[in-house]
Tab-separated table of C-alpha atoms in Angstrom:
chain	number	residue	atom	x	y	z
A	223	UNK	CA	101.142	95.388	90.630
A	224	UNK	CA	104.549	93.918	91.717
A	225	UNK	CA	103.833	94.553	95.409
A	226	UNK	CA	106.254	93.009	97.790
A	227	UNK	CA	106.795	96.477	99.751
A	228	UNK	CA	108.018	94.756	102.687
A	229	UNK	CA	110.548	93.244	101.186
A	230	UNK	CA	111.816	96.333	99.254
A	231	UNK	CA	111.749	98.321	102.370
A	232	UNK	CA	113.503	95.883	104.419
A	233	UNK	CA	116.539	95.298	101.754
A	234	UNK	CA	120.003	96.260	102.936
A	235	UNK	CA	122.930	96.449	101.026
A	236	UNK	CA	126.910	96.034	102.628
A	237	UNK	CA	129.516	98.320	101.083
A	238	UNK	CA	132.192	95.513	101.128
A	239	UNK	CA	135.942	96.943	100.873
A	240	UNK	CA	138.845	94.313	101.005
A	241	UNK	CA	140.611	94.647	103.920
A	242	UNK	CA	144.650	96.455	104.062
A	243	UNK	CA	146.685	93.759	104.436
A	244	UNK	CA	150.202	95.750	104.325
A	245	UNK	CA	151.555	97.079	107.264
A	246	UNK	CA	153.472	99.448	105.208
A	247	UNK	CA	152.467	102.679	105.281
A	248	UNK	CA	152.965	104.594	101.834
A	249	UNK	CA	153.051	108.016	100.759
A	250	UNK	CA	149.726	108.701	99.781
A	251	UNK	CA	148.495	107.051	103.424
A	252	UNK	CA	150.970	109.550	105.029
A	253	UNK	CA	149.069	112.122	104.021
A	254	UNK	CA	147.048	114.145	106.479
A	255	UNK	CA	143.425	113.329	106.413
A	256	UNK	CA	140.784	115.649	104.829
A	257	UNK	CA	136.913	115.005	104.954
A	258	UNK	CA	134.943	114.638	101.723
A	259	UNK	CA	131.503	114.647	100.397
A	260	UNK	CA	130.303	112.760	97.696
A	261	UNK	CA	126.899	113.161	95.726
A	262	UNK	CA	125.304	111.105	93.382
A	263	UNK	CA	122.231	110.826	90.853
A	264	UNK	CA	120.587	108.604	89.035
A	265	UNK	CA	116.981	108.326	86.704
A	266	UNK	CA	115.628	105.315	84.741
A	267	UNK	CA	112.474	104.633	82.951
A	268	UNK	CA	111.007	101.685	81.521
A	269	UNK	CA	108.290	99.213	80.900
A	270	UNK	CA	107.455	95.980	82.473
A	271	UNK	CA	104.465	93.027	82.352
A	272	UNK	CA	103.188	91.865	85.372
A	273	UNK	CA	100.884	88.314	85.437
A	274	UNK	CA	98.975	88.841	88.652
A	275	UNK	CA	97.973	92.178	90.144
A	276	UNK	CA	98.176	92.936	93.634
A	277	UNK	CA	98.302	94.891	96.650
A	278	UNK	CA	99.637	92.035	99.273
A	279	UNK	CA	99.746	94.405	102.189
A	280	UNK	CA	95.749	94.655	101.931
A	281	UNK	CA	94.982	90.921	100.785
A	282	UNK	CA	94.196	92.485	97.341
A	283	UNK	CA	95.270	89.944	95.046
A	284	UNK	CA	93.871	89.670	91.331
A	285	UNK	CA	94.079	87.348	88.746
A	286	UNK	CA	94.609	90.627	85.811
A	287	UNK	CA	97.502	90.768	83.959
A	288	UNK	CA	98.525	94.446	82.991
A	289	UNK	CA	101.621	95.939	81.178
A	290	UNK	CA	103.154	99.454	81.995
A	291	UNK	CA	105.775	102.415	82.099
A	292	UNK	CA	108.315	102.162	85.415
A	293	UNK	CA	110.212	105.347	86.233
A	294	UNK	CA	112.780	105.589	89.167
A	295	UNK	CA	114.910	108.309	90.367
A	296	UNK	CA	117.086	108.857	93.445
A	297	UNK	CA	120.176	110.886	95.385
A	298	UNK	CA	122.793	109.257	97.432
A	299	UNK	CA	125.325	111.364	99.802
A	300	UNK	CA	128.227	110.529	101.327
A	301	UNK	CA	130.112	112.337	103.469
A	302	UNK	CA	133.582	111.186	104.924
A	303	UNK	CA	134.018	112.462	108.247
A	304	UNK	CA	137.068	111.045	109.324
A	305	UNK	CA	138.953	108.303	108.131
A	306	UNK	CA	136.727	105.869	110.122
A	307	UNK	CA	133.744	107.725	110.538
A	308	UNK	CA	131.013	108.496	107.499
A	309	UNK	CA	127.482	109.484	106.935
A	310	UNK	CA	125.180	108.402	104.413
A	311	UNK	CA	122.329	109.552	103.218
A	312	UNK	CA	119.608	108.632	100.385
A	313	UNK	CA	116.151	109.050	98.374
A	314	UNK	CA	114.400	107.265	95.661
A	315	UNK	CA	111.221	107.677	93.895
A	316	UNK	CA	109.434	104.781	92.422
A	317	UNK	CA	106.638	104.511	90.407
A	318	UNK	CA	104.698	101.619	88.400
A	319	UNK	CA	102.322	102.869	85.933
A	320	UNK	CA	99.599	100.342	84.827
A	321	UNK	CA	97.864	100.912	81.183
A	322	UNK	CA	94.507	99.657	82.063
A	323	UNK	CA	93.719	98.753	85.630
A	324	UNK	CA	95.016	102.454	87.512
A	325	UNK	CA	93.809	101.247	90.976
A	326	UNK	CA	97.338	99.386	91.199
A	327	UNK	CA	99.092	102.204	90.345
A	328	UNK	CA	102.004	102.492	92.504
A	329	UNK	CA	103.975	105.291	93.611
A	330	UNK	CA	106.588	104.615	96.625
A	331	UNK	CA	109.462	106.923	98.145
A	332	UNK	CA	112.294	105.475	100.046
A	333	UNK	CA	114.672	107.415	102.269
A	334	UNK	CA	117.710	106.197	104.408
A	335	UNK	CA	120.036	108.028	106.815
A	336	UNK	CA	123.127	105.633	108.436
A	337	UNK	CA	126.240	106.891	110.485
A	338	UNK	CA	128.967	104.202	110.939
A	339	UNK	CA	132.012	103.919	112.620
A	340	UNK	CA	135.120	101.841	110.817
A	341	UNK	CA	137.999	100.268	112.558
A	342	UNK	CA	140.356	97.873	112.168
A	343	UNK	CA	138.307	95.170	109.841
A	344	UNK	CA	135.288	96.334	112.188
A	345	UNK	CA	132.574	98.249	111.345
A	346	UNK	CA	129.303	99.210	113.463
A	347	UNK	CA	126.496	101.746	112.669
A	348	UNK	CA	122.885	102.381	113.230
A	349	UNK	CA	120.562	103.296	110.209
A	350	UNK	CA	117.144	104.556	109.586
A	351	UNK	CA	115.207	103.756	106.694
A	352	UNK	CA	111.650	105.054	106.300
A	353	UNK	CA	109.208	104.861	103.734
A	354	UNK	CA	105.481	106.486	101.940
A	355	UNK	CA	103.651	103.892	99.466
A	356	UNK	CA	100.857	104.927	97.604
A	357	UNK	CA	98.473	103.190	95.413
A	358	UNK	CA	96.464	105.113	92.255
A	359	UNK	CA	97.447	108.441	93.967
A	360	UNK	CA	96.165	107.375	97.398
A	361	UNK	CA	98.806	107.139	100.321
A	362	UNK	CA	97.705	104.085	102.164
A	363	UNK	CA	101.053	102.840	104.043
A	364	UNK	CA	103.936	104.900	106.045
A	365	UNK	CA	106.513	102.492	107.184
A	366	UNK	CA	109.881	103.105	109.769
A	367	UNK	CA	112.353	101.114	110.774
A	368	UNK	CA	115.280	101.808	112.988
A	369	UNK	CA	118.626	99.490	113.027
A	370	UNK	CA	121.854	99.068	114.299
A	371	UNK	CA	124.604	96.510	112.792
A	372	UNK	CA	127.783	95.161	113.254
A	373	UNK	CA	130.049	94.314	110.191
A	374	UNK	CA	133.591	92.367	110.444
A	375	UNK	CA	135.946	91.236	107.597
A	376	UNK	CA	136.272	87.324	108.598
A	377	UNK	CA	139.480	87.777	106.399
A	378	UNK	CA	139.780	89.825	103.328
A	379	UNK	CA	137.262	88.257	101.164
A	380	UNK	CA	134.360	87.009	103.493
A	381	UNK	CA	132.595	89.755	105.132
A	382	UNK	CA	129.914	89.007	108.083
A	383	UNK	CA	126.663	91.495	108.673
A	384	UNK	CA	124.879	91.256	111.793
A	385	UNK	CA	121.941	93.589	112.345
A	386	UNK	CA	118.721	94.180	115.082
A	387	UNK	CA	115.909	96.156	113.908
A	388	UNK	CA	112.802	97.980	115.077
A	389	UNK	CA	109.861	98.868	113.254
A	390	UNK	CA	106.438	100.489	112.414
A	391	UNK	CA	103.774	100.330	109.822
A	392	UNK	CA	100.788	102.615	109.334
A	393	UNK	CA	98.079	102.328	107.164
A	394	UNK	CA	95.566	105.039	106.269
A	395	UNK	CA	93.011	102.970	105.660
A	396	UNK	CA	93.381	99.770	107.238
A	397	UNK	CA	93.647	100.914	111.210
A	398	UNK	CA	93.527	97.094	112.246
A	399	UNK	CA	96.629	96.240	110.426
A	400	UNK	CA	98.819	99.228	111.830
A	401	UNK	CA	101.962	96.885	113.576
A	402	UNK	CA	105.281	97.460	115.228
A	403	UNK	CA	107.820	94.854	115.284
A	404	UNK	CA	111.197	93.863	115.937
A	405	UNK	CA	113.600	91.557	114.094
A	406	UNK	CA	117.052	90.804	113.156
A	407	UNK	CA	119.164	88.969	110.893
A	408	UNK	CA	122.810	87.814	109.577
A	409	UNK	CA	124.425	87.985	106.416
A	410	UNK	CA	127.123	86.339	104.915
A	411	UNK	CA	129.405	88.006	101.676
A	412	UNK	CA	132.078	86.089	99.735
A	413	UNK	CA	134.007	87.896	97.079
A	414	UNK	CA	135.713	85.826	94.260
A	415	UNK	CA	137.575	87.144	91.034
A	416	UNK	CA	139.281	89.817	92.283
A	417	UNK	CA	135.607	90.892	93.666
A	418	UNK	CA	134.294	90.570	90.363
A	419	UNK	CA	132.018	87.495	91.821
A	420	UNK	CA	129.866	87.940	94.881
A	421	UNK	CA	128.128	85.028	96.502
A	422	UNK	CA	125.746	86.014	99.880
A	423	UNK	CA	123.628	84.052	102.140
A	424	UNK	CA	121.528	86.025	105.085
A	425	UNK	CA	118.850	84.572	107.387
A	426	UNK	CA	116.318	86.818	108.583
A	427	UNK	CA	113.467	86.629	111.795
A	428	UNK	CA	110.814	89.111	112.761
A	429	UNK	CA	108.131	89.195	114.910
A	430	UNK	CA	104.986	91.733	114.382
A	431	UNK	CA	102.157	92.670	116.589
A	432	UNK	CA	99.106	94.449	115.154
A	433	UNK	CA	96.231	96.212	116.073
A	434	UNK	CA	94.047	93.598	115.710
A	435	UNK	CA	95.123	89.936	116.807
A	436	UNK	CA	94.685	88.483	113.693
A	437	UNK	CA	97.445	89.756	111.880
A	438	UNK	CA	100.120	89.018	114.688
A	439	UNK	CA	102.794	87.085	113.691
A	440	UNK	CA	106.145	85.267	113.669
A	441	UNK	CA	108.070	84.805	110.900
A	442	UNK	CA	111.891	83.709	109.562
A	443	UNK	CA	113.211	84.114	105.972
A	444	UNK	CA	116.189	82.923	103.879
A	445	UNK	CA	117.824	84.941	101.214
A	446	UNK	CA	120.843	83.770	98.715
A	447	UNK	CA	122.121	85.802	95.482
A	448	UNK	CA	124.858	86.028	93.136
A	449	UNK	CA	126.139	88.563	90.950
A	450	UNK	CA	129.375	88.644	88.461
A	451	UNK	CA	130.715	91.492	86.736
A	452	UNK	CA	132.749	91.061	83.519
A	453	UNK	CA	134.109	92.767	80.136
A	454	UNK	CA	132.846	91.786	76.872
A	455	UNK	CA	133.848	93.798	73.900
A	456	UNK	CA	134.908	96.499	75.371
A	457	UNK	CA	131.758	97.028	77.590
A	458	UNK	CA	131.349	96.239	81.165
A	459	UNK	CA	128.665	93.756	82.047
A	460	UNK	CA	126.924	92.869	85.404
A	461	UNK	CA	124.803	89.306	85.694
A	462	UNK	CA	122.889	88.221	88.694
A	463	UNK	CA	120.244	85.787	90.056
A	464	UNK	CA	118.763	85.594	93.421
A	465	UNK	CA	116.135	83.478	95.516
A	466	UNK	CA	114.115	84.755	98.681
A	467	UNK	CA	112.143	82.477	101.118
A	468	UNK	CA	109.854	83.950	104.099
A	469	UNK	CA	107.605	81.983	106.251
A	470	UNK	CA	104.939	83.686	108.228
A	471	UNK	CA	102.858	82.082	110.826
A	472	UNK	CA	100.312	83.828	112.085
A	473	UNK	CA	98.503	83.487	115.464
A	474	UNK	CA	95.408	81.504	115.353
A	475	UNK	CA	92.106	82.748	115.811
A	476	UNK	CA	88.524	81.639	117.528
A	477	UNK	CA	85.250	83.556	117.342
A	478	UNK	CA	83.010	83.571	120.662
A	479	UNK	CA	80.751	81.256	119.146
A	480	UNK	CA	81.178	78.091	120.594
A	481	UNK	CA	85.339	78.713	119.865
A	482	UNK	CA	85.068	78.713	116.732
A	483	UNK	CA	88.534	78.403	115.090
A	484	UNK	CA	88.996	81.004	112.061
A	485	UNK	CA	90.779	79.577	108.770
A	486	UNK	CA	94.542	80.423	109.481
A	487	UNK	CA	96.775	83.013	107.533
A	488	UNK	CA	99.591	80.956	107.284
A	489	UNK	CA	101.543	81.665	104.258
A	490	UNK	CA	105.252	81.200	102.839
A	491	UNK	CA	106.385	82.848	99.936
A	492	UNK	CA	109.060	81.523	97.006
A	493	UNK	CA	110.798	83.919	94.821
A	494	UNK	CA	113.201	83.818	92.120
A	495	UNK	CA	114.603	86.531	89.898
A	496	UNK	CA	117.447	87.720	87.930
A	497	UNK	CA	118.861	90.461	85.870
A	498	UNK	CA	120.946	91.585	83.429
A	499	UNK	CA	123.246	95.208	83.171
A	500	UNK	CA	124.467	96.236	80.016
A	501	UNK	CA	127.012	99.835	80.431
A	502	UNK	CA	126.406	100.953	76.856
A	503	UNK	CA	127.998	104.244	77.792
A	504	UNK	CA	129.902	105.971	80.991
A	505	UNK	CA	126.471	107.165	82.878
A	506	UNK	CA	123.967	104.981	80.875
A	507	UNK	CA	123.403	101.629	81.343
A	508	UNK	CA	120.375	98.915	79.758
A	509	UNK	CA	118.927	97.060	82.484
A	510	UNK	CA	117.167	93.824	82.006
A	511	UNK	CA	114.981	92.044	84.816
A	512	UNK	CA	112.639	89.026	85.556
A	513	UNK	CA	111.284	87.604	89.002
A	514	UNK	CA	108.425	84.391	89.448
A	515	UNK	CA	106.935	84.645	92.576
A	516	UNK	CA	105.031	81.358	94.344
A	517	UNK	CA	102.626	82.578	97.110
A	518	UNK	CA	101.539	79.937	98.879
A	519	UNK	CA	98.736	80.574	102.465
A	520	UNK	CA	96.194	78.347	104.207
A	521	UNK	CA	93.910	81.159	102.573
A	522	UNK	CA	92.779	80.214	99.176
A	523	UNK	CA	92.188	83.716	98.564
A	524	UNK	CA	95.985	84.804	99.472
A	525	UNK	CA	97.736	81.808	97.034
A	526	UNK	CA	98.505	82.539	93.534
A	527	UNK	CA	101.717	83.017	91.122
A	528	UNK	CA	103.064	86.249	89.928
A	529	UNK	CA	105.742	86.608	86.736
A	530	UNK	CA	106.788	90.488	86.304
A	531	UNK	CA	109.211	91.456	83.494
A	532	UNK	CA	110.994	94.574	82.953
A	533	UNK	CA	113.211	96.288	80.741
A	534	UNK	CA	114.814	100.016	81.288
A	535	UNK	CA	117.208	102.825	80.564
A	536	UNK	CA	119.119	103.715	83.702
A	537	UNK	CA	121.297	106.858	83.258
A	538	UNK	CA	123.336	107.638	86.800
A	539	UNK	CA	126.163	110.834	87.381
């Protein structure tokens, strides 16, 4: 099972508008103000391959390669307060069903809720994203997180995110790896192409404290992507490719026996993916994905590869 929760919980996307350069105002800006609420919907299924089945969260890493159906849905709401103010609002299901080995069956819901405040080429906010994983119909992980964030148009193509975060995990099962944490981390967008090109950079720290000592750590990451819209025969076409470094390093250990030291979980973690988005129609689009994953700990046990493929029908409204 492709099972780099953290990391999909922790993602954050920037709603990047170019900056008003005119100091003109025109007629339609003259208007007076009215709020609005916008809601949409989307649902995709598909199947994908996975090389190495897992459950990193609970060190439960196999070597059995398993193919299977992946079905998504979600909401998103938006509703303009004023002209600087907005709330936003979302859900998604996820699910990852295996054909042979069910006890990496994954089912995981996502919800969001972020107020912001816009002015000038400003923007702050604070979000909260929360989240329910469960494994072959078992819920073994609730995870919150609290931010706030600070977002400023360097000039009308470069746009800087700042953000500080606070956060909780709970496991049913595993009591000793229940954690809260705190983090932040900067991000850097640059539009090209008339914003059909976007190139980011963010950096990333976080620090986590668990129940039991063992799993306390520190840890910094590195994230870089690029994606490029374009028209080709009449159809619109989105490309992208991405790569994601974290390094965790975890706080050493000694048993009472004579002090001795327990084999370190040390680990830092390589991954590289892409994808592919093909708009066949209005509301349907042919998605396309691929990600290679290097795992690398000072516990043999904890370092292996992972390949997952995917291919889907997304249809959004």
């Amino acid at each position: 099972m492709k099972a780099v929760i953290t990391a999909t919980l922790c993602v954050f996307s920037a709603q990047a508008v170019l900056a008003q350069t005119s100091h003109v105002k025109t007629a339609e800006q003259n208007k007076p103000f009215k709020s609005s609420f916008e809601l949409n919907a989307d649902a995709e299924v598909g199947v994908l391959s996975n090389s190495a089945l897992s459950v990193q969260e609970l060190d439960d890493i196999s070597s059995q390669s398993d193919s299977g159906i992946k079905t998504a849905a979600g909401v998103n709401a938006k509703w303009q307060v004023t002209k600087s103010a907005k709330l936003t609002s979302s859900y998604k299901f996820e699910q990852q069903d295996y054909d042979e080995f069910d006890q990496y069956d994954l089912d995981l819901h996502q919800y969001g809720l972020d107020g912001s405040y816009s002015f000038n080429s400003h923007e702050v906010g604070v979000r909260y994203d929360g989240a329910k994983a469960n494994v072959d119909g078992e819920t073994f992980l609730h995870f919150n997180q609290a931010s706030a964030y600070y977002g400023h148009f360097l000039n009308p193509h470069t746009y800087l995110r700042m953000s500080v975060k606070t956060k909780a995990k709970r496991f049913a099962t595993a009591k000793a790896r229940n954690a809260d944490g705190v983090g932040g981390d900067v991000a850097l967008y640059h539009f090209i192409n008339n914003g059909q090109t976007m190139l980011m950079a963010a950096l990333s720290a976080d620090k986590e404290n668990a129940d039991d000592n063992q799993y306390d750590f520190n840890g910094y990451g590195f994230t870089t992507k690029v994606t490029h819209k374009f028209t080709a025969f009449n159809v619109a076409n989105k490309v992208g490719a991405g790569w994601r470094y974290q390094n965790k390093d975890y706080d050493e250990q000694t048993t009472d026996d004579f002090f001795e030291q327990i084999p370190s979980r040390d680990e830092h973690r390589n991954v590289v993916n892409a994808f592919y988005n093909l708009a066949v129609f209005e509301h349907v689009t042919l998605i396309a994905e691929a990600e290679y994953g290097d795992y690398q700990s000072k516990l043999s046990s904890n370092t292996y590869t992972q390949s997952v493929l995917s291919a889907s029908v997304k249809v959004h409204f």
